[in-house]
mmCIF file with all atom_site columns, C-alpha atoms in Angstrom:
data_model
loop_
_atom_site.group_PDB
_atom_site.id
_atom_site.type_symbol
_atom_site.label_atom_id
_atom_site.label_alt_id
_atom_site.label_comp_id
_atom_site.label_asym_id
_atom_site.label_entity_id
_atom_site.label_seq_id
_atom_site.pdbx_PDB_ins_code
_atom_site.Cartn_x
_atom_site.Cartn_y
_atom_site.Cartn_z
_atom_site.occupancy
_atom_site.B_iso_or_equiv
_atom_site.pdbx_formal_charge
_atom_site.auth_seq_id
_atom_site.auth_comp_id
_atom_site.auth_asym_id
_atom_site.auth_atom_id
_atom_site.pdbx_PDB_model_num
ATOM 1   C CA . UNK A 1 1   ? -23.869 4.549   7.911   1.00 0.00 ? 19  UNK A CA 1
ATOM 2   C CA . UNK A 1 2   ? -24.500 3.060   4.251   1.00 0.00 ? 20  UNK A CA 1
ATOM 3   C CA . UNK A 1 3   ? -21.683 2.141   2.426   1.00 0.00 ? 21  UNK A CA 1
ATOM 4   C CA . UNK A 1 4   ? -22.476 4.373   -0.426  1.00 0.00 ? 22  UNK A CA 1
ATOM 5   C CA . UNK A 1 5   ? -22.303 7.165   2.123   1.00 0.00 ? 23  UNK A CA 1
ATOM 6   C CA . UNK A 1 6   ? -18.717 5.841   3.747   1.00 0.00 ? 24  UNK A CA 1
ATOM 7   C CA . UNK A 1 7   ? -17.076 5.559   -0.300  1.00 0.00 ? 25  UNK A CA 1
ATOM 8   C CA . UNK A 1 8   ? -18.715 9.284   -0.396  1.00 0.00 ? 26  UNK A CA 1
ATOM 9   C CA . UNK A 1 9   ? -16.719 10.073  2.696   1.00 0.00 ? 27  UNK A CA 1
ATOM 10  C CA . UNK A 1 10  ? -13.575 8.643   1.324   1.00 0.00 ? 28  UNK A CA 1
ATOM 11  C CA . UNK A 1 11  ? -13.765 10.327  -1.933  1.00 0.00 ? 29  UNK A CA 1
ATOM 12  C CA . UNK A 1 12  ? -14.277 13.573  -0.319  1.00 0.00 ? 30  UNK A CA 1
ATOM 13  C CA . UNK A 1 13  ? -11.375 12.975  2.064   1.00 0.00 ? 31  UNK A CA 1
ATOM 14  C CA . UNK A 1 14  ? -8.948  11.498  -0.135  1.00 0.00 ? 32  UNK A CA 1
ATOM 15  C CA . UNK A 1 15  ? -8.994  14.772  -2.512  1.00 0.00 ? 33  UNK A CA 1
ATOM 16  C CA . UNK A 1 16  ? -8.754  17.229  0.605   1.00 0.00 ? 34  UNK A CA 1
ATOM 17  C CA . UNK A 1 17  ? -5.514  15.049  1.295   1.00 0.00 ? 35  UNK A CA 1
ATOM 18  C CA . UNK A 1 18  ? -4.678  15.091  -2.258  1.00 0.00 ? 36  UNK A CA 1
ATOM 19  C CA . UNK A 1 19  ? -5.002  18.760  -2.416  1.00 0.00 ? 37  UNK A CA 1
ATOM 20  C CA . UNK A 1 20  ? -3.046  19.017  0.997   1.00 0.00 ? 38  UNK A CA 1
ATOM 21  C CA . UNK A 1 21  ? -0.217  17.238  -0.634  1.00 0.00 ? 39  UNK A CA 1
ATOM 22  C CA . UNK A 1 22  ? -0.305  19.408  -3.717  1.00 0.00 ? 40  UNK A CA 1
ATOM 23  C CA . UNK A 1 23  ? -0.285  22.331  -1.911  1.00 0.00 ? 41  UNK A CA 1
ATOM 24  C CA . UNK A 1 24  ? 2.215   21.744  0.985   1.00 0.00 ? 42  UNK A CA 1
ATOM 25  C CA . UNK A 1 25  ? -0.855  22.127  3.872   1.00 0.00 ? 43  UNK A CA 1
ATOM 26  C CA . UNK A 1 26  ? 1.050   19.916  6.514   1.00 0.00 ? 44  UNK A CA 1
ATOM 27  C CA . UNK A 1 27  ? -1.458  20.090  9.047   1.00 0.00 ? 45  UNK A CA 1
ATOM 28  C CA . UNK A 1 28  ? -4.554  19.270  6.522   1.00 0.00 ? 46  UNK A CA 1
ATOM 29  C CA . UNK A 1 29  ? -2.759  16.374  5.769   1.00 0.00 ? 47  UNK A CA 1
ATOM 30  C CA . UNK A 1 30  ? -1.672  15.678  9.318   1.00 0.00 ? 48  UNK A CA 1
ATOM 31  C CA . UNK A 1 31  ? -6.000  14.773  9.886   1.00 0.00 ? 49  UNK A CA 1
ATOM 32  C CA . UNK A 1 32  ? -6.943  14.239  5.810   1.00 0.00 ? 50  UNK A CA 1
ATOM 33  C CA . UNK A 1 33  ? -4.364  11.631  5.297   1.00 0.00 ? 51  UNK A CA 1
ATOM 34  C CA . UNK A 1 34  ? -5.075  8.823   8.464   1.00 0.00 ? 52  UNK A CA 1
ATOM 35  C CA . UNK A 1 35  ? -8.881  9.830   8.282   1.00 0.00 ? 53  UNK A CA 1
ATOM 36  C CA . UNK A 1 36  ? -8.835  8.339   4.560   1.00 0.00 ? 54  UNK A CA 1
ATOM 37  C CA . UNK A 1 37  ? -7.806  4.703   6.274   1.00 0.00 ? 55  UNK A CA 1
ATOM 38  C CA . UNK A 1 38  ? -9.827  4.969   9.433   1.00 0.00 ? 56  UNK A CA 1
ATOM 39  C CA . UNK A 1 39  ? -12.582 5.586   6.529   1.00 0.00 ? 57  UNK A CA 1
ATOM 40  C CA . UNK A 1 40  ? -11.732 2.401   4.405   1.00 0.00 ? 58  UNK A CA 1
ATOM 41  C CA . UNK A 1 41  ? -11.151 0.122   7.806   1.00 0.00 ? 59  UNK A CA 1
ATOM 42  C CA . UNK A 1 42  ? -15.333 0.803   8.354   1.00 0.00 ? 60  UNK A CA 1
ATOM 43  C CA . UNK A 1 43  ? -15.775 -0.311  4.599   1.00 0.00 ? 61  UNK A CA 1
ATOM 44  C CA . UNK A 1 44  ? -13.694 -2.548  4.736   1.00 0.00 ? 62  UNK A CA 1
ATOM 45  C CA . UNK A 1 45  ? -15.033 -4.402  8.126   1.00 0.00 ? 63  UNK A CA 1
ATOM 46  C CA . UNK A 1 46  ? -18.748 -3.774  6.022   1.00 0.00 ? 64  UNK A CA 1
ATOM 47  C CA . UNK A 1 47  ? -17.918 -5.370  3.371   1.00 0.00 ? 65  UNK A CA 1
ATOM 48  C CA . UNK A 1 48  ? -15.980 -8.683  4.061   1.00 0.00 ? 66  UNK A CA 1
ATOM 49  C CA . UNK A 1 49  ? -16.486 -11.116 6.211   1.00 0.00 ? 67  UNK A CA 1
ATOM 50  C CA . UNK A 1 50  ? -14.756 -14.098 7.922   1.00 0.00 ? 68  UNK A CA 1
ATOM 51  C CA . UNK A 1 51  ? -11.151 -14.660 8.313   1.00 0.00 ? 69  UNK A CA 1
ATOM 52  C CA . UNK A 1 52  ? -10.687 -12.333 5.134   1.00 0.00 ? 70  UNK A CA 1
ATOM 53  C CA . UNK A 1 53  ? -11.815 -9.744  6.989   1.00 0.00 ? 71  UNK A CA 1
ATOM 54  C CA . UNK A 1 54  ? -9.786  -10.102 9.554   1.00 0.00 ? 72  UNK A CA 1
ATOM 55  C CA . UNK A 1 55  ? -6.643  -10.130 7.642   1.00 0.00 ? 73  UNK A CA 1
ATOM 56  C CA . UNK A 1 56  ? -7.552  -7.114  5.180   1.00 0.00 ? 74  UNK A CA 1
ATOM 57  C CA . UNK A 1 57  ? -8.738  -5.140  8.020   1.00 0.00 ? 75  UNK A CA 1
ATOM 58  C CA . UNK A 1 58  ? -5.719  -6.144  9.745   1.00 0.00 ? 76  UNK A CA 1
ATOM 59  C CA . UNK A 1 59  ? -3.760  -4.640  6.625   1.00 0.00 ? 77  UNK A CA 1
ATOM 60  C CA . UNK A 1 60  ? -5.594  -1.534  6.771   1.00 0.00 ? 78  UNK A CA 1
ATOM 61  C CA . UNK A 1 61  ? -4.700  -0.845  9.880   1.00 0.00 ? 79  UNK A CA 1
ATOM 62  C CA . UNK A 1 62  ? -1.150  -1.361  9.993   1.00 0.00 ? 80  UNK A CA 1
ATOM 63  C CA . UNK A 1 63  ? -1.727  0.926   6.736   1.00 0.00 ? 81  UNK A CA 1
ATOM 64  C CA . UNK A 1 64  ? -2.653  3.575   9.115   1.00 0.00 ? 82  UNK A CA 1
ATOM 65  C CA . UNK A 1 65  ? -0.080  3.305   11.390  1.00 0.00 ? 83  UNK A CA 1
ATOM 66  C CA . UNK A 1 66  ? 2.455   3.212   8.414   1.00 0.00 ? 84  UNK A CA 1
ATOM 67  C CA . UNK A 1 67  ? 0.678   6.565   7.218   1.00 0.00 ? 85  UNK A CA 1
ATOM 68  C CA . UNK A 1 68  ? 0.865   8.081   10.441  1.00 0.00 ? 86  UNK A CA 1
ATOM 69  C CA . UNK A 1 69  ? 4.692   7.068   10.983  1.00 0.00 ? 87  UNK A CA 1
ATOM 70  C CA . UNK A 1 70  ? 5.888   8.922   7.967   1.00 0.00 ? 88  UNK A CA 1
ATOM 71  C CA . UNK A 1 71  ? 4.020   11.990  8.410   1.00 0.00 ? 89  UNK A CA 1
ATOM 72  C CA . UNK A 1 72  ? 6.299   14.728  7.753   1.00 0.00 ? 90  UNK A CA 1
ATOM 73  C CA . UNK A 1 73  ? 5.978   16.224  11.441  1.00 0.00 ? 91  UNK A CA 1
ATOM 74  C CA . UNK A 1 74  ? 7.209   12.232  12.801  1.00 0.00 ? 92  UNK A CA 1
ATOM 75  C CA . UNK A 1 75  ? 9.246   11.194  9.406   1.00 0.00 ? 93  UNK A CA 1
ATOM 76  C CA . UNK A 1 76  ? 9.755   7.919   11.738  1.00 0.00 ? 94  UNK A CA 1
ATOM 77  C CA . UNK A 1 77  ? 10.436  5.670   8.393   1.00 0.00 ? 95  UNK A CA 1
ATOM 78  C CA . UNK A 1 78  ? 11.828  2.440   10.131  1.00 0.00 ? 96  UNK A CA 1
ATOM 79  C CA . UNK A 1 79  ? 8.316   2.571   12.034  1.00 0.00 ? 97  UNK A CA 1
ATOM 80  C CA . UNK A 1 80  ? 6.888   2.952   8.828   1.00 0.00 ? 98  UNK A CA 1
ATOM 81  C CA . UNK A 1 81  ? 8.560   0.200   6.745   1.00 0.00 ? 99  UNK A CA 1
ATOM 82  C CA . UNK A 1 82  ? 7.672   -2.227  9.714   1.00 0.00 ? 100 UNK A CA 1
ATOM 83  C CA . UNK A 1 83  ? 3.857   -1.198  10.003  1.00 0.00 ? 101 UNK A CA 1
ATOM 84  C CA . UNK A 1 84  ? 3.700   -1.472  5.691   1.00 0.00 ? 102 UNK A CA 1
ATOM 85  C CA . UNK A 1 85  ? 5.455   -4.864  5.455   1.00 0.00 ? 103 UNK A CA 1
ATOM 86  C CA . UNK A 1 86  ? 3.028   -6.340  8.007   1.00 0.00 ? 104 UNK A CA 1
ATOM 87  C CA . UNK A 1 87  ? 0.454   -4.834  6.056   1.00 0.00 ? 105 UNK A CA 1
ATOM 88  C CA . UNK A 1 88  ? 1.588   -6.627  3.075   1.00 0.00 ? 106 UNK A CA 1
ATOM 89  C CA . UNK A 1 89  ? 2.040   -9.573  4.783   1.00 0.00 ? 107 UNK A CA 1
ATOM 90  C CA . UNK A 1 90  ? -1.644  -9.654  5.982   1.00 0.00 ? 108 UNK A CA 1
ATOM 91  C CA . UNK A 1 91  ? -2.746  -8.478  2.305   1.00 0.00 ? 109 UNK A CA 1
ATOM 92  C CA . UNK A 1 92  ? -0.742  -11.868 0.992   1.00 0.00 ? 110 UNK A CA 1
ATOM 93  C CA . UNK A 1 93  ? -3.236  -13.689 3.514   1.00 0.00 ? 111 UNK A CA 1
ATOM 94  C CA . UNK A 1 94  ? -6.374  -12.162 2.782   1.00 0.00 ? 112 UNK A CA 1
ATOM 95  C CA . UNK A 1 95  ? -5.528  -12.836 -0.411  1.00 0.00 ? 113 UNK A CA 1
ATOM 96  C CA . UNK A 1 96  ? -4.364  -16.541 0.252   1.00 0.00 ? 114 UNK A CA 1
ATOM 97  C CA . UNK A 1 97  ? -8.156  -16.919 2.202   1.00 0.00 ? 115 UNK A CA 1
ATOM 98  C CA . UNK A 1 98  ? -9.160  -16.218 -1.036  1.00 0.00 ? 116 UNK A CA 1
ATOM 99  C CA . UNK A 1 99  ? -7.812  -18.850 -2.803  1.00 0.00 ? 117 UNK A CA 1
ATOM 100 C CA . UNK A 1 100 ? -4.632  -19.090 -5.524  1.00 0.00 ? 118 UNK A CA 1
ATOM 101 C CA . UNK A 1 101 ? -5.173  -20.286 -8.631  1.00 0.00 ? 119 UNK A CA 1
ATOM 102 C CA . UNK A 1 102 ? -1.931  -21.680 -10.258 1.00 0.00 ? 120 UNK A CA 1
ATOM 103 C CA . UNK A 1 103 ? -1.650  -20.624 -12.904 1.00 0.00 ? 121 UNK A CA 1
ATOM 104 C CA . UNK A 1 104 ? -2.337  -16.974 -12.483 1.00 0.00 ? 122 UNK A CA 1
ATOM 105 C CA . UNK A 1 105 ? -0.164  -17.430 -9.517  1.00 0.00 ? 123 UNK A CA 1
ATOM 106 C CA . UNK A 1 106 ? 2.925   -18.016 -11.551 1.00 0.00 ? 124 UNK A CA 1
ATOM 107 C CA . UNK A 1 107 ? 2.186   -15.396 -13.875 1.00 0.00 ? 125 UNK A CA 1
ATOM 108 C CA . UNK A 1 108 ? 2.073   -13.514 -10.444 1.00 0.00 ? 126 UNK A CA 1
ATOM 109 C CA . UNK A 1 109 ? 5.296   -14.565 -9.696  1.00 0.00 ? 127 UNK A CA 1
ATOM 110 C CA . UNK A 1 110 ? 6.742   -13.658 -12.668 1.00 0.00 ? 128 UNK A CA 1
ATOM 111 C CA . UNK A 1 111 ? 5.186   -10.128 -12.984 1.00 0.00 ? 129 UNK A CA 1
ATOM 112 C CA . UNK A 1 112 ? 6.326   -9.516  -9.465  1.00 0.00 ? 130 UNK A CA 1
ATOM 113 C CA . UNK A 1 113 ? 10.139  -10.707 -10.441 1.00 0.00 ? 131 UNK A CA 1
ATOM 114 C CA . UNK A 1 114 ? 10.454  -8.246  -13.254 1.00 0.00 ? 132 UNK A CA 1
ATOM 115 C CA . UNK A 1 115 ? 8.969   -5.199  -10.946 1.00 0.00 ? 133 UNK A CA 1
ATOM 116 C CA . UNK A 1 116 ? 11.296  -6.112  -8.533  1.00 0.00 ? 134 UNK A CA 1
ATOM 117 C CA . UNK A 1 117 ? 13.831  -6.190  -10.810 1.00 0.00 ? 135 UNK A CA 1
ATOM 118 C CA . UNK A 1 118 ? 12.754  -2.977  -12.782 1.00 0.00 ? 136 UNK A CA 1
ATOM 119 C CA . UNK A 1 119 ? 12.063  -0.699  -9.663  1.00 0.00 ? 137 UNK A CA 1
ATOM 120 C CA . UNK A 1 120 ? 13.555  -2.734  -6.558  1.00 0.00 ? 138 UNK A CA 1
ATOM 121 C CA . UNK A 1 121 ? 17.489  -3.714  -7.515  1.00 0.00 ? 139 UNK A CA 1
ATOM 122 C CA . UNK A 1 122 ? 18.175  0.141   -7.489  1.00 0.00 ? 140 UNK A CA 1
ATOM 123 C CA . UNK A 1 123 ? 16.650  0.873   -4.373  1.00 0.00 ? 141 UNK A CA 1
ATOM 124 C CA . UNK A 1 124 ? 18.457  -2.073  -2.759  1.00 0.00 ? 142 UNK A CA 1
ATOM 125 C CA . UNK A 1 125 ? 21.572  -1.015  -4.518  1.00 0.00 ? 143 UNK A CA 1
ATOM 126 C CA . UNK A 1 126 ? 21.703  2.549   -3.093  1.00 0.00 ? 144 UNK A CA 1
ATOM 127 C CA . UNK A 1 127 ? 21.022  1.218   0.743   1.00 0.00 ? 145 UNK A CA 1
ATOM 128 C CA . UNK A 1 128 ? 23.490  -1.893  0.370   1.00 0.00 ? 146 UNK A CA 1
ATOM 129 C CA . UNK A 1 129 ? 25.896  0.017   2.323   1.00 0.00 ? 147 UNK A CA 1
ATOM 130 C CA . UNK A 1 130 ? 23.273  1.726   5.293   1.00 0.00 ? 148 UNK A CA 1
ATOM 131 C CA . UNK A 1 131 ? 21.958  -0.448  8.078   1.00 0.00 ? 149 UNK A CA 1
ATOM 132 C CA . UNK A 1 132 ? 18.715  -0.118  6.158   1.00 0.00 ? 150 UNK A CA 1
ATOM 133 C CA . UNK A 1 133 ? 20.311  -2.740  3.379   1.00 0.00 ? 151 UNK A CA 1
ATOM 134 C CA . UNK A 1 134 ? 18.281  -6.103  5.278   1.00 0.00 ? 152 UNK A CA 1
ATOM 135 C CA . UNK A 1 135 ? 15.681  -4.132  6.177   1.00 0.00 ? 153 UNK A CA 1
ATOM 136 C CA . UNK A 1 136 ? 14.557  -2.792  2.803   1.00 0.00 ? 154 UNK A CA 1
ATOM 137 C CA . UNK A 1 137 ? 15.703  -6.191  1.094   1.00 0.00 ? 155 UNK A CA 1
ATOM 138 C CA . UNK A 1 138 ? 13.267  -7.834  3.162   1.00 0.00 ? 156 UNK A CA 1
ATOM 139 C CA . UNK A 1 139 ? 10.392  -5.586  2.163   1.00 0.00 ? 157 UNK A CA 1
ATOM 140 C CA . UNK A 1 140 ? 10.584  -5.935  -1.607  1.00 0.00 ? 158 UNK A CA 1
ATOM 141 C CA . UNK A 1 141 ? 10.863  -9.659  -1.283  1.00 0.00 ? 159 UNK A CA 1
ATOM 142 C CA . UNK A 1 142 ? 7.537   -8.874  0.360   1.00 0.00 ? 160 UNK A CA 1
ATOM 143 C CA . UNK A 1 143 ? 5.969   -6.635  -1.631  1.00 0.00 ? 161 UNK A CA 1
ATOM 144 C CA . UNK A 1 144 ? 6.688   -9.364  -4.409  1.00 0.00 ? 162 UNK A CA 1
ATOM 145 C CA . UNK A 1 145 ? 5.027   -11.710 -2.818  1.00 0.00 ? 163 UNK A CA 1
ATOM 146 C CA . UNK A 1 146 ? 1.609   -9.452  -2.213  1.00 0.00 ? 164 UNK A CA 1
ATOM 147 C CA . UNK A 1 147 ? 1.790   -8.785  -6.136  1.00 0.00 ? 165 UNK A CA 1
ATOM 148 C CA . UNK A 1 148 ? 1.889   -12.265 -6.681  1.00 0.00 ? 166 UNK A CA 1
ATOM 149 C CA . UNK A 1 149 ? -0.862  -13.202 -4.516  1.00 0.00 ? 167 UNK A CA 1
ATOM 150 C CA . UNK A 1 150 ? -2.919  -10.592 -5.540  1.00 0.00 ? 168 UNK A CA 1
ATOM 151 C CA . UNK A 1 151 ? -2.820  -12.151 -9.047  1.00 0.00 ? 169 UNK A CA 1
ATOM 152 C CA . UNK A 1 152 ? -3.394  -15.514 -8.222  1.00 0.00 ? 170 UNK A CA 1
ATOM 153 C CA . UNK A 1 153 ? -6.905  -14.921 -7.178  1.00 0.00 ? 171 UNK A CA 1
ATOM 154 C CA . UNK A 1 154 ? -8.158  -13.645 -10.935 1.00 0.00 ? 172 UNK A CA 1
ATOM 155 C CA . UNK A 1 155 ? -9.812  -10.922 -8.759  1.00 0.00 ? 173 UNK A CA 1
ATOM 156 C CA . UNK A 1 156 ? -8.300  -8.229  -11.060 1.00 0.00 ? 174 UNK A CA 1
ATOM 157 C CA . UNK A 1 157 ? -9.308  -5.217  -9.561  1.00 0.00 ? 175 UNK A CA 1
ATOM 158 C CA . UNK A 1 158 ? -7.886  -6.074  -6.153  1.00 0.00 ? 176 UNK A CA 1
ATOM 159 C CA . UNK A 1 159 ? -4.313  -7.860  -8.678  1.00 0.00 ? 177 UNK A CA 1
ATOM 160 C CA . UNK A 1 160 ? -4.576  -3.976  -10.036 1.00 0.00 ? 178 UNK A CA 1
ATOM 161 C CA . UNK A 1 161 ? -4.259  -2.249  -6.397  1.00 0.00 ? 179 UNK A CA 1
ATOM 162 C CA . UNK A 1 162 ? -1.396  -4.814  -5.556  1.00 0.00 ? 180 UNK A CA 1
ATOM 163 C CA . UNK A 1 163 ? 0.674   -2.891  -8.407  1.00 0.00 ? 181 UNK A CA 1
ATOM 164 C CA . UNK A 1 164 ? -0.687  0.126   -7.922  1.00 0.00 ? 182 UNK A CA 1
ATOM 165 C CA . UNK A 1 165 ? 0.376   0.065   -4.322  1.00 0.00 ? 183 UNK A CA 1
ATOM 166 C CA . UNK A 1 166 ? 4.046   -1.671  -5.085  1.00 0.00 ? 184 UNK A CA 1
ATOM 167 C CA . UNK A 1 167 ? 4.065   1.024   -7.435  1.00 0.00 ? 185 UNK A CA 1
ATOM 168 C CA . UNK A 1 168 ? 3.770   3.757   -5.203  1.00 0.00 ? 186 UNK A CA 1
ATOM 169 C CA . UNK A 1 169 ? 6.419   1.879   -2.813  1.00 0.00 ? 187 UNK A CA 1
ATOM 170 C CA . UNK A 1 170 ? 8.811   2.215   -5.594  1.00 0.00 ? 188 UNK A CA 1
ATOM 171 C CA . UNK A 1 171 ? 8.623   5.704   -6.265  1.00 0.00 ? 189 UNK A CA 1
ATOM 172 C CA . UNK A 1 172 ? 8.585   6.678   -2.839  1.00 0.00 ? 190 UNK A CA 1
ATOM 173 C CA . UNK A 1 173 ? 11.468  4.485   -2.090  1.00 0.00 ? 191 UNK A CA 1
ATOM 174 C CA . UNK A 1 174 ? 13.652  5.985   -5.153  1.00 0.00 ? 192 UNK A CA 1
ATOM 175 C CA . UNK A 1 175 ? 12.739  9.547   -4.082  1.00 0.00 ? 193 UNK A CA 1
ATOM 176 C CA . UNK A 1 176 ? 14.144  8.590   -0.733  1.00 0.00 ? 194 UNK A CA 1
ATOM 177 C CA . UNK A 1 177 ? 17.578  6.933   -2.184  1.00 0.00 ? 195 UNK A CA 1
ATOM 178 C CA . UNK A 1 178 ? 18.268  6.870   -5.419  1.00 0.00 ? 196 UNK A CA 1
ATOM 179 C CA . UNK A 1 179 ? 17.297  10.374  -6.753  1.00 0.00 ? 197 UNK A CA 1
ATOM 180 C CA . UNK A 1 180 ? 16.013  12.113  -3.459  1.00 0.00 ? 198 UNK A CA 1
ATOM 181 C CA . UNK A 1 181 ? 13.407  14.533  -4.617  1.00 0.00 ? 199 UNK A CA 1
ATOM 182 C CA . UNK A 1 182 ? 9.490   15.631  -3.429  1.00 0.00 ? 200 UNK A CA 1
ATOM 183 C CA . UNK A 1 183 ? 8.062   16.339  -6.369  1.00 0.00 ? 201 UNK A CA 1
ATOM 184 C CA . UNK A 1 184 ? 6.590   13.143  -7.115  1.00 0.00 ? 202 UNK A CA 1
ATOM 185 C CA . UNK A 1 185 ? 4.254   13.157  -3.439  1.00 0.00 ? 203 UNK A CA 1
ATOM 186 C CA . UNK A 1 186 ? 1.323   13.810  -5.485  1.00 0.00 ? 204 UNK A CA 1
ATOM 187 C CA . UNK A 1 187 ? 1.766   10.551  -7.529  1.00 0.00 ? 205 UNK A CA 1
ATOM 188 C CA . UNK A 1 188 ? 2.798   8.213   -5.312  1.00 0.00 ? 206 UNK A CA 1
ATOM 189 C CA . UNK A 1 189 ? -0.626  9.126   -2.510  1.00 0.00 ? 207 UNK A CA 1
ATOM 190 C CA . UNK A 1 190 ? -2.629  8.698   -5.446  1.00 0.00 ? 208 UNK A CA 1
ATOM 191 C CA . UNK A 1 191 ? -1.229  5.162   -6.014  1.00 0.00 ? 209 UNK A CA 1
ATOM 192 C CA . UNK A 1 192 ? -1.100  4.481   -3.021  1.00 0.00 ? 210 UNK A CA 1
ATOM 193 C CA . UNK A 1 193 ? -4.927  5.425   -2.555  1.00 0.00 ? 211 UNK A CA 1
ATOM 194 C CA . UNK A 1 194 ? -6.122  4.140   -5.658  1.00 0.00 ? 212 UNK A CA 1
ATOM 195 C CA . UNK A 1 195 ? -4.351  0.493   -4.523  1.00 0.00 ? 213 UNK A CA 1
ATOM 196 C CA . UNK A 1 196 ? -5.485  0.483   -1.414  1.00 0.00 ? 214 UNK A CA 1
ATOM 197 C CA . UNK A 1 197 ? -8.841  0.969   -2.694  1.00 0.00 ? 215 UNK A CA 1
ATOM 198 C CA . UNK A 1 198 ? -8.707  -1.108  -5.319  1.00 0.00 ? 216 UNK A CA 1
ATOM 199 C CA . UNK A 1 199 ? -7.490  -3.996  -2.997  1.00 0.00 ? 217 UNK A CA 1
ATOM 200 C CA . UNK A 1 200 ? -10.484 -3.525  -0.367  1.00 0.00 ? 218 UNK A CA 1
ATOM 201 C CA . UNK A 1 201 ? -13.340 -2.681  -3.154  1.00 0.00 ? 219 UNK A CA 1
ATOM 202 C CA . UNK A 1 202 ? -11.558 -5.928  -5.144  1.00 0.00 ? 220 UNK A CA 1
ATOM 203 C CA . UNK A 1 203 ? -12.011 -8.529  -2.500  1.00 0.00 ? 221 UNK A CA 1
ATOM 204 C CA . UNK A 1 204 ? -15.983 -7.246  -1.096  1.00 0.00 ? 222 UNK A CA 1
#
């Protein structure tokens, strides 16, 4: 299959699961939803190569599972939070195979400080009492770290999906804790998406 025809196939997908989202159709997005990462695993294992495309591949996967385990039928989010901070962590070495640059790096670091700041202290905050405090903790420390990387290699497309996707973290984890609401689904797939995206299509 040409890889004009897979980003085809993910375009078409991703708005069926966009729609499904929109529209509350649980069991379109039960197939829509891990059949838009099972999509960008084949691109993504077409378009890079080496030990890059091992890792981001890697990343996609667990990306998948993470998908999968917060499906509202399973709603298993531990399983979930595990599957996406491995998937992080393998994003922060695909993007560490690609090589850091230092400065851009600590600009990196600092962007990722003040989003933590901004978007993660509240979420930590609201679980410091839960046996989720660590575990959460933890995964924004990570997530930093992927928007950081992401940076340092000047590739600013895939620097734009690390956001985009930390971004989407961050409203999905303050709709879970700190305001619990549903309304924002919609917006945090497409960020989600769109990063994910932007990440694979950044690094090929």
């Amino acid at each position: 299959m040409s890889i004009v025809l897979l980003i085809a196939c993910i375009v078409v997908v991703t708005l069926i699961d966009w729609i499904a989202v929109l529209r509350d159709w649980g069991r379109v997005e039960e197939v829509a939803k891990p059949l838009v990462m099972l999509l960008l695993l084949v691109v993504t294992l077409e378009s890079l190569d080496g030990a890059q495309r091992t890792a981001v591949a890697a990343a996609v996967v667990f990306g998948l599972l993470g998908d999968v385990a917060l499906l509202n039928r399973i709603d298993a989010f531990i399983a979930g939070l595990g599957a996406f901070l491995v998937g992080h962590l393998l994003y922060v070495a695909g993007f560490a195979i690609e090589g850091l640059k230092p400065a851009p790096t600590a600009i990196g670091v600092v962007a990722a400080v003040v989003l933590v700041g901004a978007l993660g202290r509240p979420i930590i905050a609201a679980v410091r009492h839960t046996p989720l405090h660590i575990p959460v903790a933890v995964y924004v420390v990570v997530i930093a770290a992927m928007v950081a990387t992401s940076i340092g290699t000047t590739r600013w497309v895939a620097a734009a999906g690390g956001v985009m996707f930390a971004l989407s973290d961050a409203l999905l984890g303050n709709d879970r804790f700190v305001t619990p609401r549903t309304d924002r689904r919609i917006v945090v797939m497409v960020l989600y998406h769109l990063g994910q995206f932007a990440i694979v299509g950044g690094l090929a």
